[in-house]
Coordinates of C-alpha atoms and ligand atoms in Angstrom, one line a residue:
Chain A
M1 CA 30.5 -19.7 -4.8
S2 CA 30.9 -17.3 -7.6
A3 CA 34.3 -16.9 -9.1
D4 CA 33.8 -13.2 -9.5
T5 CA 35.3 -11.0 -7.0
L6 CA 32.7 -8.5 -6.0
T7 CA 33.8 -5.0 -5.3
P8 CA 31.4 -2.8 -3.4
E9 CA 30.6 -1.1 -6.6
T10 CA 29.4 -4.2 -8.4
V11 CA 27.5 -5.2 -5.4
A12 CA 25.8 -1.9 -5.0
G13 CA 25.3 -1.2 -8.7
P14 CA 26.8 1.9 -10.2
P15 CA 27.9 4.4 -7.7
A16 CA 25.4 7.2 -7.7
A17 CA 28.1 9.8 -7.3
A18 CA 31.6 10.2 -6.3
H19 CA 30.4 11.3 -2.8
P20 CA 27.3 9.5 -1.9
L21 CA 25.3 10.9 1.0
L22 CA 24.5 7.4 2.2
S23 CA 26.4 4.2 1.5
V24 CA 24.9 1.0 2.6
R25 CA 27.1 -2.1 2.4
E26 CA 26.3 -5.7 3.2
L27 CA 23.4 -4.7 5.5
T28 CA 22.0 -7.7 7.1
V29 CA 19.3 -7.9 9.8
R30 CA 18.3 -11.0 11.6
F31 CA 15.6 -11.4 14.2
R32 CA 16.0 -14.0 16.8
M33 CA 12.6 -15.5 17.7
R34 CA 11.4 -17.7 20.5
G35 CA 12.5 -21.2 20.1
G36 CA 15.8 -20.2 18.5
R37 CA 14.1 -19.5 15.1
E38 CA 15.8 -16.8 13.0
V39 CA 14.1 -14.5 10.6
A40 CA 16.2 -13.2 7.7
A41 CA 14.6 -9.8 7.4
V42 CA 17.3 -8.1 5.4
T43 CA 20.2 -9.8 3.7
D44 CA 23.3 -8.3 2.1
V45 CA 21.8 -5.1 1.0
G46 CA 24.1 -2.6 -0.7
L47 CA 23.1 0.8 -2.2
D48 CA 24.3 4.3 -2.6
L49 CA 22.3 7.5 -2.5
A50 CA 23.6 10.8 -3.8
P51 CA 22.5 14.3 -2.8
G52 CA 19.7 15.4 -5.1
E53 CA 18.8 11.8 -5.9
C54 CA 15.7 9.8 -5.2
L55 CA 15.9 6.0 -4.8
A56 CA 12.7 4.1 -4.5
L57 CA 12.7 0.8 -2.7
V58 CA 9.8 -1.3 -3.8
G59 CA 8.5 -4.7 -2.9
E60 CA 5.6 -6.6 -1.4
S61 CA 4.6 -6.1 2.3
G62 CA 6.9 -8.2 4.4
C63 CA 9.8 -8.2 2.0
G64 CA 12.0 -6.4 4.5
K65 CA 11.9 -2.9 3.1
S66 CA 10.4 -1.3 6.3
V67 CA 13.0 -3.2 8.4
L68 CA 15.7 -1.7 6.3
A69 CA 14.3 1.8 7.1
S70 CA 14.1 1.0 10.8
A71 CA 17.7 -0.2 10.7
L72 CA 18.9 3.1 9.2
L73 CA 17.1 5.0 11.9
G74 CA 18.3 2.8 14.7
L75 CA 14.8 1.9 15.5
L76 CA 15.0 -1.9 15.4
P77 CA 13.6 -4.0 18.4
G78 CA 16.0 -5.6 20.8
N79 CA 16.0 -9.0 19.3
A80 CA 17.4 -7.7 16.0
H81 CA 21.0 -8.5 15.1
V82 CA 22.5 -6.1 12.5
S83 CA 25.7 -6.3 10.5
G84 CA 27.2 -4.4 7.6
S85 CA 27.5 -0.7 7.4
A86 CA 25.4 2.3 6.5
V87 CA 27.5 5.4 6.3
L88 CA 26.0 8.8 6.3
R89 CA 28.5 11.4 5.0
G90 CA 28.0 15.1 4.9
P91 CA 29.7 17.2 2.2
G92 CA 33.4 17.4 2.8
E93 CA 33.1 14.9 5.7
A94 CA 35.8 12.3 5.4
D95 CA 34.7 9.5 7.6
G96 CA 31.0 9.9 8.0
L97 CA 28.9 8.3 10.6
D98 CA 27.9 4.6 10.5
L99 CA 24.2 4.5 11.4
L100 CA 24.4 0.9 12.3
T101 CA 27.0 1.2 15.0
A102 CA 26.1 4.7 16.4
D103 CA 24.8 4.6 19.9
E104 CA 21.3 5.6 20.8
A105 CA 22.3 8.9 22.3
T106 CA 24.1 9.9 19.1
L107 CA 21.2 8.8 17.0
A108 CA 18.6 10.7 19.1
R109 CA 20.7 13.9 19.5
T110 CA 22.4 14.3 16.2
V111 CA 20.8 12.0 13.6
R112 CA 17.0 11.6 13.8
G113 CA 15.4 14.8 12.6
R114 CA 18.8 16.5 12.1
R115 CA 20.6 14.4 9.6
V116 CA 17.8 12.0 8.6
G117 CA 14.3 13.3 8.3
L118 CA 11.5 10.7 8.5
V119 CA 8.4 11.1 6.5
P120 CA 6.2 8.5 8.2
Q121 CA 3.8 5.9 6.8
S122 CA 0.8 7.1 8.8
P123 CA 1.0 10.8 9.4
A124 CA -2.2 10.7 11.6
A125 CA -0.5 8.3 13.9
H126 CA 2.8 10.2 13.9
L127 CA 1.1 13.5 15.0
T128 CA 0.0 13.9 18.5
P129 CA -3.8 13.9 18.5
V130 CA -4.3 16.3 21.4
R131 CA -2.1 19.1 20.1
T132 CA -2.5 21.5 17.3
V133 CA -0.2 21.3 14.3
R134 CA 1.3 24.7 15.3
S135 CA 2.3 23.5 18.7
Q136 CA 3.9 20.3 17.5
L137 CA 5.7 22.1 14.7
A138 CA 6.9 24.8 17.2
E139 CA 8.2 22.3 19.6
T140 CA 10.2 20.5 16.9
V141 CA 11.6 23.8 15.6
R142 CA 12.6 24.8 19.1
E143 CA 14.2 21.5 19.8
L144 CA 16.2 21.5 16.5
T145 CA 17.0 25.1 16.1
G146 CA 16.8 26.6 19.6
A147 CA 14.6 29.4 18.3
R148 CA 12.5 31.2 21.0
G149 CA 9.7 33.8 21.1
E150 CA 9.0 35.8 18.0
E151 CA 11.8 34.0 16.1
L152 CA 10.2 30.7 17.0
R153 CA 6.8 32.0 15.7
A154 CA 8.3 33.0 12.4
A155 CA 10.4 29.9 12.0
T156 CA 7.3 27.7 12.7
L157 CA 5.4 29.5 9.9
T158 CA 8.4 29.1 7.6
A159 CA 8.5 25.4 8.4
A160 CA 4.8 25.0 7.6
G161 CA 5.3 26.8 4.3
R162 CA 8.2 24.6 3.3
A163 CA 5.8 21.6 3.1
A164 CA 3.1 23.8 1.7
F165 CA 1.0 23.4 4.8
P166 CA -1.5 26.2 4.8
A167 CA -0.9 28.7 7.7
D168 CA -4.6 29.1 8.3
H169 CA -4.8 25.4 9.3
L170 CA -2.0 25.5 11.8
D171 CA -4.4 25.8 14.8
R172 CA -6.2 22.6 13.8
Y173 CA -5.8 19.2 15.5
P174 CA -4.6 16.3 13.4
H175 CA -8.1 14.7 13.3
Q176 CA -9.4 17.9 11.7
L177 CA -7.1 17.5 8.7
S178 CA -7.6 15.7 5.5
G179 CA -5.2 12.9 4.6
G180 CA -3.3 15.2 2.3
L181 CA -2.8 17.9 4.9
A182 CA -1.9 15.5 7.6
Q183 CA 0.8 14.2 5.3
R184 CA 2.0 17.7 4.7
A185 CA 2.1 18.4 8.5
A186 CA 4.2 15.3 8.9
T187 CA 6.5 16.3 6.1
A188 CA 6.9 19.7 7.6
L189 CA 8.0 18.1 10.8
A190 CA 10.5 15.9 8.8
L191 CA 11.9 19.0 7.1
V192 CA 12.4 21.2 10.1
G193 CA 16.0 20.0 10.9
D194 CA 17.0 20.5 7.3
A195 CA 18.3 17.0 7.2
P196 CA 20.2 16.1 4.1
L197 CA 18.7 12.7 3.9
L198 CA 14.9 12.1 3.8
L199 CA 13.5 8.7 4.5
A200 CA 9.9 8.3 3.4
D201 CA 8.3 5.0 4.6
E202 CA 5.1 4.3 2.5
P203 CA 4.3 8.1 2.5
T204 CA 1.3 7.7 0.2
T205 CA -0.6 4.8 1.7
G206 CA -4.3 5.5 1.9
L207 CA -4.1 8.7 -0.2
D208 CA -6.1 9.0 -3.4
R209 CA -4.3 9.3 -6.7
D210 CA -4.2 13.1 -6.9
L211 CA -2.8 13.3 -3.4
V212 CA -0.3 10.6 -4.1
D213 CA 0.9 12.6 -7.1
R214 CA 1.0 15.8 -5.1
T215 CA 2.8 14.2 -2.1
V216 CA 5.5 12.6 -4.3
D217 CA 5.9 15.8 -6.3
E218 CA 6.5 17.7 -3.1
L219 CA 9.0 15.1 -2.0
R220 CA 10.7 15.4 -5.3
A221 CA 10.9 19.2 -5.0
H222 CA 12.7 18.7 -1.6
T223 CA 15.0 16.3 -3.3
D224 CA 15.8 18.7 -6.1
E225 CA 16.9 21.2 -3.5
G226 CA 19.8 18.8 -2.9
R227 CA 18.6 16.3 -0.4
G228 CA 18.8 12.6 -0.9
L229 CA 15.4 10.8 -0.7
L230 CA 15.0 7.1 0.0
I231 CA 11.3 6.3 -0.5
I232 CA 9.9 3.0 0.5
T233 CA 6.7 2.1 -1.3
H234 CA 4.6 -0.7 -2.7
D235 CA 3.1 1.8 -5.1
L236 CA 4.9 1.4 -8.4
A237 CA 3.1 4.4 -10.0
A238 CA 4.4 6.6 -7.2
A239 CA 7.9 5.2 -7.6
E240 CA 7.9 5.8 -11.3
R241 CA 6.8 9.4 -10.8
V242 CA 9.4 10.3 -8.2
A243 CA 12.5 8.1 -8.5
D244 CA 15.8 8.3 -10.3
R245 CA 16.6 4.7 -9.5
V246 CA 14.5 1.8 -8.4
A247 CA 15.6 -1.0 -6.0
V248 CA 13.4 -4.0 -5.9
M249 CA 13.4 -6.1 -2.8
Y250 CA 12.3 -9.7 -2.5
A251 CA 12.6 -11.9 0.6
G252 CA 15.0 -9.5 2.2
R253 CA 17.4 -9.0 -0.7
I254 CA 17.7 -6.4 -3.4
V255 CA 17.1 -8.4 -6.5
E256 CA 17.3 -5.5 -9.0
L257 CA 18.7 -2.0 -8.9
A258 CA 18.1 0.0 -12.1
P259 CA 17.6 3.5 -13.4
A260 CA 13.9 4.3 -13.3
P261 CA 13.5 5.0 -17.0
D262 CA 15.1 1.7 -17.9
F263 CA 13.0 -0.1 -15.3
F264 CA 9.6 1.4 -16.2
G265 CA 10.3 1.8 -19.9
T266 CA 12.8 0.0 -22.1
P267 CA 14.4 -2.5 -21.6
G268 CA 12.2 -3.0 -18.6
P269 CA 12.9 -5.1 -15.4
R270 CA 15.4 -7.9 -15.9
H271 CA 14.7 -9.9 -12.8
P272 CA 11.7 -12.2 -13.2
Y273 CA 10.2 -11.1 -10.0
A274 CA 10.5 -7.4 -10.8
R275 CA 9.1 -8.1 -14.3
G276 CA 6.1 -10.0 -12.7
L277 CA 5.4 -7.2 -10.3
L278 CA 5.3 -4.6 -13.0
E279 CA 3.2 -6.8 -15.3
A280 CA 0.7 -7.3 -12.5
L281 CA -0.4 -3.7 -12.8
P282 CA -3.9 -3.1 -14.2
E283 CA -2.4 -1.0 -17.0
R284 CA -0.2 -3.9 -18.0
S285 CA -1.3 -7.5 -18.0
F286 CA -3.0 -7.5 -14.6
T287 CA -1.7 -11.1 -14.0
P288 CA -0.5 -12.0 -10.5
I289 CA 2.7 -13.7 -9.9
P290 CA 1.7 -17.2 -8.8
G291 CA 2.1 -18.1 -5.2
M292 CA 3.2 -16.0 -2.3
P293 CA 6.6 -14.8 -1.0
P294 CA 8.5 -17.2 1.2
E295 CA 8.6 -16.9 5.0
L296 CA 11.6 -14.9 6.0
G297 CA 12.0 -17.4 8.8
D298 CA 12.1 -20.3 6.4
L299 CA 13.8 -19.3 3.2
P300 CA 14.4 -21.9 0.6
A301 CA 18.0 -22.7 -0.3
G302 CA 19.2 -21.0 -3.4
C303 CA 17.2 -18.2 -5.1
A304 CA 14.3 -17.4 -2.9
F305 CA 12.1 -16.7 -5.9
A306 CA 12.7 -20.0 -7.6
P307 CA 9.4 -21.7 -6.4
R308 CA 7.5 -19.0 -8.2
C309 CA 9.8 -18.4 -11.2
D310 CA 9.0 -19.8 -14.6
R311 CA 12.7 -19.4 -15.6
A312 CA 14.1 -21.4 -12.7
A313 CA 16.8 -24.0 -13.6
D314 CA 19.3 -26.1 -11.8
V315 CA 21.7 -23.2 -11.5
C316 CA 19.2 -21.4 -9.4
A317 CA 20.0 -23.7 -6.5
T318 CA 22.7 -21.3 -5.5
V319 CA 21.8 -17.8 -4.3
P320 CA 22.4 -15.3 -7.2
Q321 CA 24.5 -12.2 -6.3
L322 CA 23.5 -8.7 -7.3
T323 CA 25.8 -8.2 -10.3
G324 CA 25.3 -5.4 -12.8
G325 CA 22.1 -4.4 -11.2
V326 CA 20.3 -7.8 -11.1
A327 CA 20.5 -10.8 -8.8
C328 CA 19.4 -13.6 -11.1
H329 CA 21.2 -16.5 -12.8
R330 CA 18.9 -16.2 -15.9
P331 CA 17.9 -12.5 -16.1
L332 CA 15.5 -11.4 -18.8
T333 CA 17.0 -9.4 -21.7
A334 CA 15.4 -6.6 -23.6
A335 CA 13.1 -7.5 -26.4
A336 CA 14.6 -9.9 -28.9
G337 CA 16.8 -8.3 -31.5
E338 CA 18.2 -5.7 -29.2
G339 CA 21.7 -6.3 -27.8
P340 CA 22.0 -7.4 -24.3
A341 CA 20.9 -4.7 -22.0
A342 CA 24.3 -5.2 -20.3
R343 CA 26.2 -2.8 -22.5
R344 CA 25.3 0.0 -20.1
E345 CA 27.0 1.5 -17.2
G346 CA 27.3 -0.7 -14.2
S347 CA 27.1 -3.8 -16.2
R348 CA 29.1 -6.9 -15.6
V349 CA 32.6 -6.6 -17.2
Chain B
M1 CA -31.4 18.5 -6.0
T2 CA -31.3 16.8 -9.4
P3 CA -31.6 13.2 -8.7
P4 CA -29.0 11.0 -10.2
R5 CA -29.2 9.8 -13.7
T6 CA -28.1 6.2 -13.3
R7 CA -30.1 3.5 -14.9
H8 CA -33.2 3.1 -13.0
T9 CA -35.5 0.5 -14.4
G10 CA -37.0 -0.7 -11.1
P11 CA -37.9 -4.2 -10.3
A12 CA -40.8 -4.3 -12.7
G13 CA -39.1 -2.6 -15.7
G14 CA -36.1 -4.7 -16.4
A15 CA -35.3 -8.3 -17.1
G16 CA -35.4 -9.1 -13.4
P17 CA -34.8 -7.5 -10.1
H18 CA -31.5 -5.7 -9.6
A19 CA -29.0 -7.4 -7.4
L20 CA -28.6 -4.1 -5.6
E21 CA -30.5 -0.9 -5.9
L22 CA -29.8 2.3 -4.0
R23 CA -32.5 4.9 -4.5
D24 CA -32.1 8.6 -3.6
I25 CA -29.7 7.9 -0.8
T26 CA -29.0 10.8 1.5
A27 CA -26.5 9.8 4.2
G28 CA -23.7 11.0 6.5
Y29 CA -22.8 11.4 10.1
D30 CA -24.6 14.7 10.7
R31 CA -28.1 15.1 9.5
R32 CA -27.5 18.8 8.9
A33 CA -24.5 18.1 6.6
P34 CA -25.0 14.8 4.8
V35 CA -22.0 13.5 2.9
L36 CA -24.3 12.2 0.2
R37 CA -27.5 13.7 -1.1
G38 CA -30.0 11.9 -3.3
V39 CA -27.6 9.4 -4.9
S40 CA -29.0 6.4 -6.8
L41 CA -27.1 3.5 -8.2
S42 CA -28.3 0.1 -9.4
L43 CA -26.4 -3.1 -10.1
R44 CA -27.8 -5.8 -12.3
E45 CA -27.3 -9.4 -11.4
G46 CA -23.7 -10.3 -12.1
E47 CA -22.7 -6.8 -12.9
A48 CA -19.5 -5.2 -11.7
V49 CA -19.6 -1.5 -11.0
G50 CA -16.6 0.6 -10.0
L51 CA -17.4 3.6 -7.8
L52 CA -14.7 6.3 -8.2
G53 CA -14.3 9.6 -6.4
P54 CA -11.8 11.7 -4.4
S55 CA -11.3 11.2 -0.7
G56 CA -14.2 12.6 1.3
C57 CA -16.7 12.4 -1.5
G58 CA -18.8 9.9 0.4
K59 CA -18.1 6.8 -1.7
S60 CA -17.2 4.7 1.4
T61 CA -20.4 5.9 3.1
L62 CA -22.4 4.7 0.0
A63 CA -20.5 1.4 0.2
K64 CA -21.5 1.0 3.9
V65 CA -25.2 1.8 3.1
A66 CA -25.1 -0.8 0.3
A67 CA -23.7 -3.4 2.8
L68 CA -26.5 -2.4 5.3
L69 CA -23.8 -1.2 7.7
H70 CA -24.9 2.4 7.7
R71 CA -28.5 3.7 7.9
P72 CA -29.2 6.4 5.4
D73 CA -31.1 9.5 6.5
A74 CA -33.3 9.1 3.4
G75 CA -33.7 6.8 0.5
T76 CA -34.1 3.1 0.1
V77 CA -31.9 0.1 -0.5
H78 CA -33.2 -3.0 -2.4
L79 CA -31.4 -6.3 -2.4
G80 CA -32.6 -8.7 -5.1
G81 CA -35.7 -6.6 -5.4
E82 CA -36.5 -6.8 -1.7
P83 CA -36.4 -3.5 0.3
A84 CA -33.9 -3.6 3.1
R85 CA -35.7 -4.1 6.3
G86 CA -33.1 -2.7 8.6
F87 CA -29.5 -1.6 8.9
R88 CA -26.6 -2.6 11.1
H89 CA -27.7 -5.0 13.8
R90 CA -31.3 -4.5 12.8
A91 CA -30.7 -5.9 9.3
P92 CA -32.4 -9.3 9.1
R93 CA -29.8 -12.0 8.8
A94 CA -30.9 -13.2 5.4
Q95 CA -30.3 -9.7 4.0
R96 CA -27.1 -9.1 5.9
T97 CA -25.6 -12.3 4.7
A98 CA -26.6 -11.6 1.1
V99 CA -23.8 -9.0 0.9
G100 CA -20.1 -9.7 1.4
V101 CA -17.9 -6.8 2.4
V102 CA -14.2 -6.3 2.2
F103 CA -12.6 -3.1 3.6
Q104 CA -9.3 -1.3 3.0
S105 CA -7.5 -2.2 6.2
P106 CA -7.6 -5.8 7.1
R107 CA -6.0 -5.0 10.5
L108 CA -9.1 -2.9 11.5
A109 CA -11.5 -5.4 10.1
A110 CA -10.1 -8.6 11.6
D111 CA -10.4 -9.7 15.3
P112 CA -6.7 -9.9 16.4
R113 CA -7.5 -12.8 18.7
L114 CA -8.7 -15.1 16.0
T115 CA -6.5 -17.4 13.9
L116 CA -7.0 -16.9 10.1
S117 CA -9.0 -20.1 9.9
A118 CA -11.3 -19.0 12.7
L119 CA -11.6 -15.6 11.0
I120 CA -12.7 -17.2 7.8
A121 CA -15.1 -19.6 9.6
E122 CA -16.7 -16.8 11.7
P123 CA -19.6 -16.1 9.4
L124 CA -20.3 -19.8 9.0
L125 CA -20.5 -20.4 12.8
A126 CA -22.3 -17.2 13.5
T127 CA -25.1 -18.3 11.2
G128 CA -25.3 -21.9 12.6
R129 CA -23.4 -23.6 9.8
K130 CA -21.2 -25.6 12.0
A131 CA -21.5 -28.8 10.0
G132 CA -19.3 -28.5 7.0
A133 CA -17.6 -25.3 8.3
A134 CA -14.2 -26.9 8.4
D135 CA -14.5 -28.2 4.8
R136 CA -15.8 -24.9 3.6
T137 CA -13.0 -23.0 5.4
R138 CA -10.4 -25.1 3.7
E139 CA -12.0 -24.6 0.3
L140 CA -12.1 -20.9 0.8
A141 CA -8.6 -20.7 2.1
R142 CA -7.5 -22.7 -1.0
A143 CA -9.3 -20.2 -3.3
V144 CA -7.5 -17.2 -1.8
G145 CA -4.1 -19.1 -1.7
L146 CA -3.7 -19.5 2.0
G147 CA -1.9 -22.7 2.9
P148 CA -2.5 -24.7 6.2
D149 CA 0.6 -23.3 7.8
L150 CA -0.8 -19.8 7.6
L151 CA -4.3 -20.7 8.7
G152 CA -3.2 -21.4 12.2
R153 CA -1.7 -17.9 12.7
R154 CA -3.1 -14.8 14.1
P155 CA -3.3 -11.5 12.3
H156 CA -0.1 -10.0 13.8
E157 CA 1.8 -13.1 12.5
V158 CA 1.0 -12.5 8.9
S159 CA 1.4 -9.7 6.3
D160 CA -1.2 -7.3 5.3
G161 CA -1.6 -9.1 2.0
Q162 CA -2.1 -12.5 3.7
L163 CA -4.6 -11.0 6.1
Q164 CA -6.5 -9.4 3.3
R165 CA -6.7 -12.8 1.6
A166 CA -8.3 -14.2 4.7
C167 CA -10.8 -11.2 4.8
V168 CA -11.8 -11.9 1.2
A169 CA -12.3 -15.6 2.0
R170 CA -14.5 -14.6 4.9
A171 CA -16.5 -12.3 2.7
L172 CA -17.2 -15.2 0.4
A173 CA -18.0 -17.7 3.1
L174 CA -21.8 -17.3 2.9
R175 CA -21.9 -17.1 -0.9
P176 CA -23.2 -13.5 -1.1
R177 CA -25.2 -12.3 -4.1
V178 CA -23.5 -8.9 -3.9
L179 CA -19.9 -8.1 -3.0
V180 CA -18.9 -4.7 -1.7
C181 CA -15.1 -4.1 -1.9
D182 CA -14.2 -0.8 -0.4
E183 CA -10.6 0.1 -1.3
M184 CA -9.9 -3.6 -1.0
T185 CA -6.4 -3.4 -2.5
A186 CA -5.3 0.2 -1.5
M187 CA -2.6 -1.1 0.8
L188 CA -1.5 -4.0 -1.3
D189 CA 1.3 -4.5 -3.9
A190 CA 0.5 -5.0 -7.6
S191 CA 0.7 -8.8 -7.6
T192 CA -1.4 -9.3 -4.5
T193 CA -3.9 -6.8 -6.0
A194 CA -4.2 -8.8 -9.2
A195 CA -4.4 -12.0 -7.2
L196 CA -7.3 -10.9 -5.0
V197 CA -9.2 -9.4 -8.0
A198 CA -8.8 -12.7 -9.7
V199 CA -10.3 -14.5 -6.6
V200 CA -13.3 -12.1 -6.6
E201 CA -13.8 -12.5 -10.4
D202 CA -13.6 -16.3 -10.2
Y203 CA -16.2 -16.3 -7.5
R204 CA -18.5 -14.0 -9.5
A205 CA -18.1 -16.1 -12.6
R206 CA -19.3 -19.2 -10.8
S207 CA -22.0 -17.5 -8.6
G208 CA -23.3 -14.7 -10.8
A209 CA -22.8 -12.3 -7.8
A210 CA -22.8 -8.6 -8.5
L211 CA -19.9 -6.4 -7.4
L212 CA -19.6 -2.8 -6.1
A213 CA -15.9 -2.0 -6.1
V214 CA -15.2 1.4 -4.4
G215 CA -11.8 3.0 -4.9
H216 CA -9.7 5.9 -6.2
D217 CA -7.6 4.0 -8.6
R218 CA -9.2 4.6 -12.0
T219 CA -6.9 2.4 -13.9
L220 CA -7.7 -0.5 -11.6
L221 CA -11.5 -0.1 -11.5
E222 CA -11.7 0.5 -15.3
R223 CA -9.9 -2.7 -15.9
W224 CA -11.8 -4.7 -13.3
C225 CA -15.4 -3.6 -13.7
D226 CA -18.1 -3.6 -16.4
R227 CA -18.6 0.2 -15.9
T228 CA -17.4 2.9 -13.5
V229 CA -19.4 5.7 -12.0
E230 CA -17.9 8.7 -10.5
L231 CA -19.1 10.4 -7.3
H232 CA -18.4 14.1 -7.2
G233 CA -18.0 16.3 -4.2
G234 CA -20.3 15.2 -1.5
G235 CA -22.2 17.8 0.4
T236 CA -24.5 19.6 -2.0
D237 CA -25.1 17.8 -5.2
S238 CA -23.7 14.3 -5.2
A239 CA -23.8 13.3 -8.8
L240 CA -22.9 10.2 -10.6
R241 CA -21.4 10.0 -14.0
S242 CA -21.3 6.7 -15.7
A243 CA -18.6 5.3 -18.1
P244 CA -18.5 1.9 -19.8
R245 CA -15.6 -0.5 -19.3
A246 CA -12.3 0.7 -20.8
A247 CA -10.9 -1.4 -23.6
A248 CA -8.7 -4.1 -22.1
G249 CA -5.2 -2.7 -21.8
T250 CA -2.6 -4.3 -23.9
S251 CA 0.3 -5.8 -22.2
A252 CA 3.0 -3.2 -22.2
G253 CA 6.5 -4.5 -22.9
Ligands
SF4_401 S1 17.9 -17.0 -10.2 FE1 16.7 -18.5 -11.3 S2 14.9 -18.8 -10.0 FE2 15.9 -16.9 -9.3 S3 14.8 -15.4 -10.4 FE3 16.6 -15.9 -11.6 S4 15.9 -17.4 -13.1 FE4 14.3 -17.3 -11.5

């Protein structure tokens, strides 16, 4: 056990703002499987998100990042056991709403679409194939704003325009749209309720690079209007383009939480896994991290990255806590010669 | 109308037959509006060519034609100097098995009822190579980094990255002379991408197989392939522009 007393701030990294829009603390999700097996999908996640801020959650498929998103939306399957808190707080709202304990009726009526907008992974699957974009958008507008008749028509057009969806394509069916337009249609749906928090789950999968750039730039623009954006992605280039901060997830835990410029530039990632992931990019050393991530149902004791880590030592037999933005007993420091990267905000004191 | 300007020596003109030669390919899903018109592209033995282009330019269609999975409206495909004698189920087995294919989405490509080891062994059994199939499957699984615990699982019990590893192993099972990788890594994280590219390159180094890697990630294909060609707007004049391999990137740090 670590001798340090961990305040929520040190666990979650530097507070993003005095009044975060979303505060996640000690979020843990376990799935109970047949035969009594337990899958540790998310463990002890803490993070804050401020209005106008974008946090990118990156990691390999199966690292738990999509489960985290589902937990925030109350969309976990019945065999999931959730603990911790995820408080959504509007401006001036004292208590906020804990998304993890809210009942389904509250989530369905007041949260999904209204306080949290979901930009889905696969827009084509999210849109109803047999209905035009206009009819789907109008239905959502009516549901969330109560608009009718001429007002509804106008509000639908405005909603399309907000996500730069072209008005002359509104009468098309989803299969008649390019990948980029389908993504905009889905984004338009997510924006209708004017939710202060946007959750984008792999919003760029399958898009080509130009469309990736356009999609994340549009999401960034919605963030700059004062929304908070949590983007879950395996695409590091997209994360670099859009994010203010980066959270790297490995085996269900956040192993590094850093300002994007530090992470992608200097001093670079400090967690060996995060460093390896970045170095695997073709524009860097294009070298894979050896091995594969552990099974979430069968995690090794101690640091889950140890079997793949070239810095592993005896001390790594205990689970490292996220302290000063990194969960590692032997984090990398900036290039030799520079002082420890720790003399920065949020560092261990 | 202008036919493509890619290298075009023909079987008699070069050092030997091309591993893959696509000549004046016109193809699509509606004869009146082909996605590709008159595209030619040749791969020498052992050569790795990256095919770049925006969504909808027809690059995946060209990949399917190269893999004999889509019949072009016009043009010819040669494999190892031999003209393709059919497409889809009409392709003769010897030609079909000379090309290994990996697609973007392993979930769409893999039979959900099969275990990963059955998935990898499928081409071996389908071509009557029952003897030795078990050994070859283990060897392939090792090459793509899949351990025995994963081999017994079905697709829904593994991650996209693990399933794509199995699909790469399956594509290598019959020791193809040409590999076609269509957006193989588009859904994968950076480390799995680098790992699967390394598997393909290791196989090519040992076998001398040629590679057609289709994708939209320029940085990746320029780092991976000997040269890249770019396919512009399908429809009217599909044109290819060729570029040599980019200088190897230096490690950023
Ligand atoms: S705690 Fe140890 S094993 Fe884990 S990442 Fe850090 S150095 Fe490597």
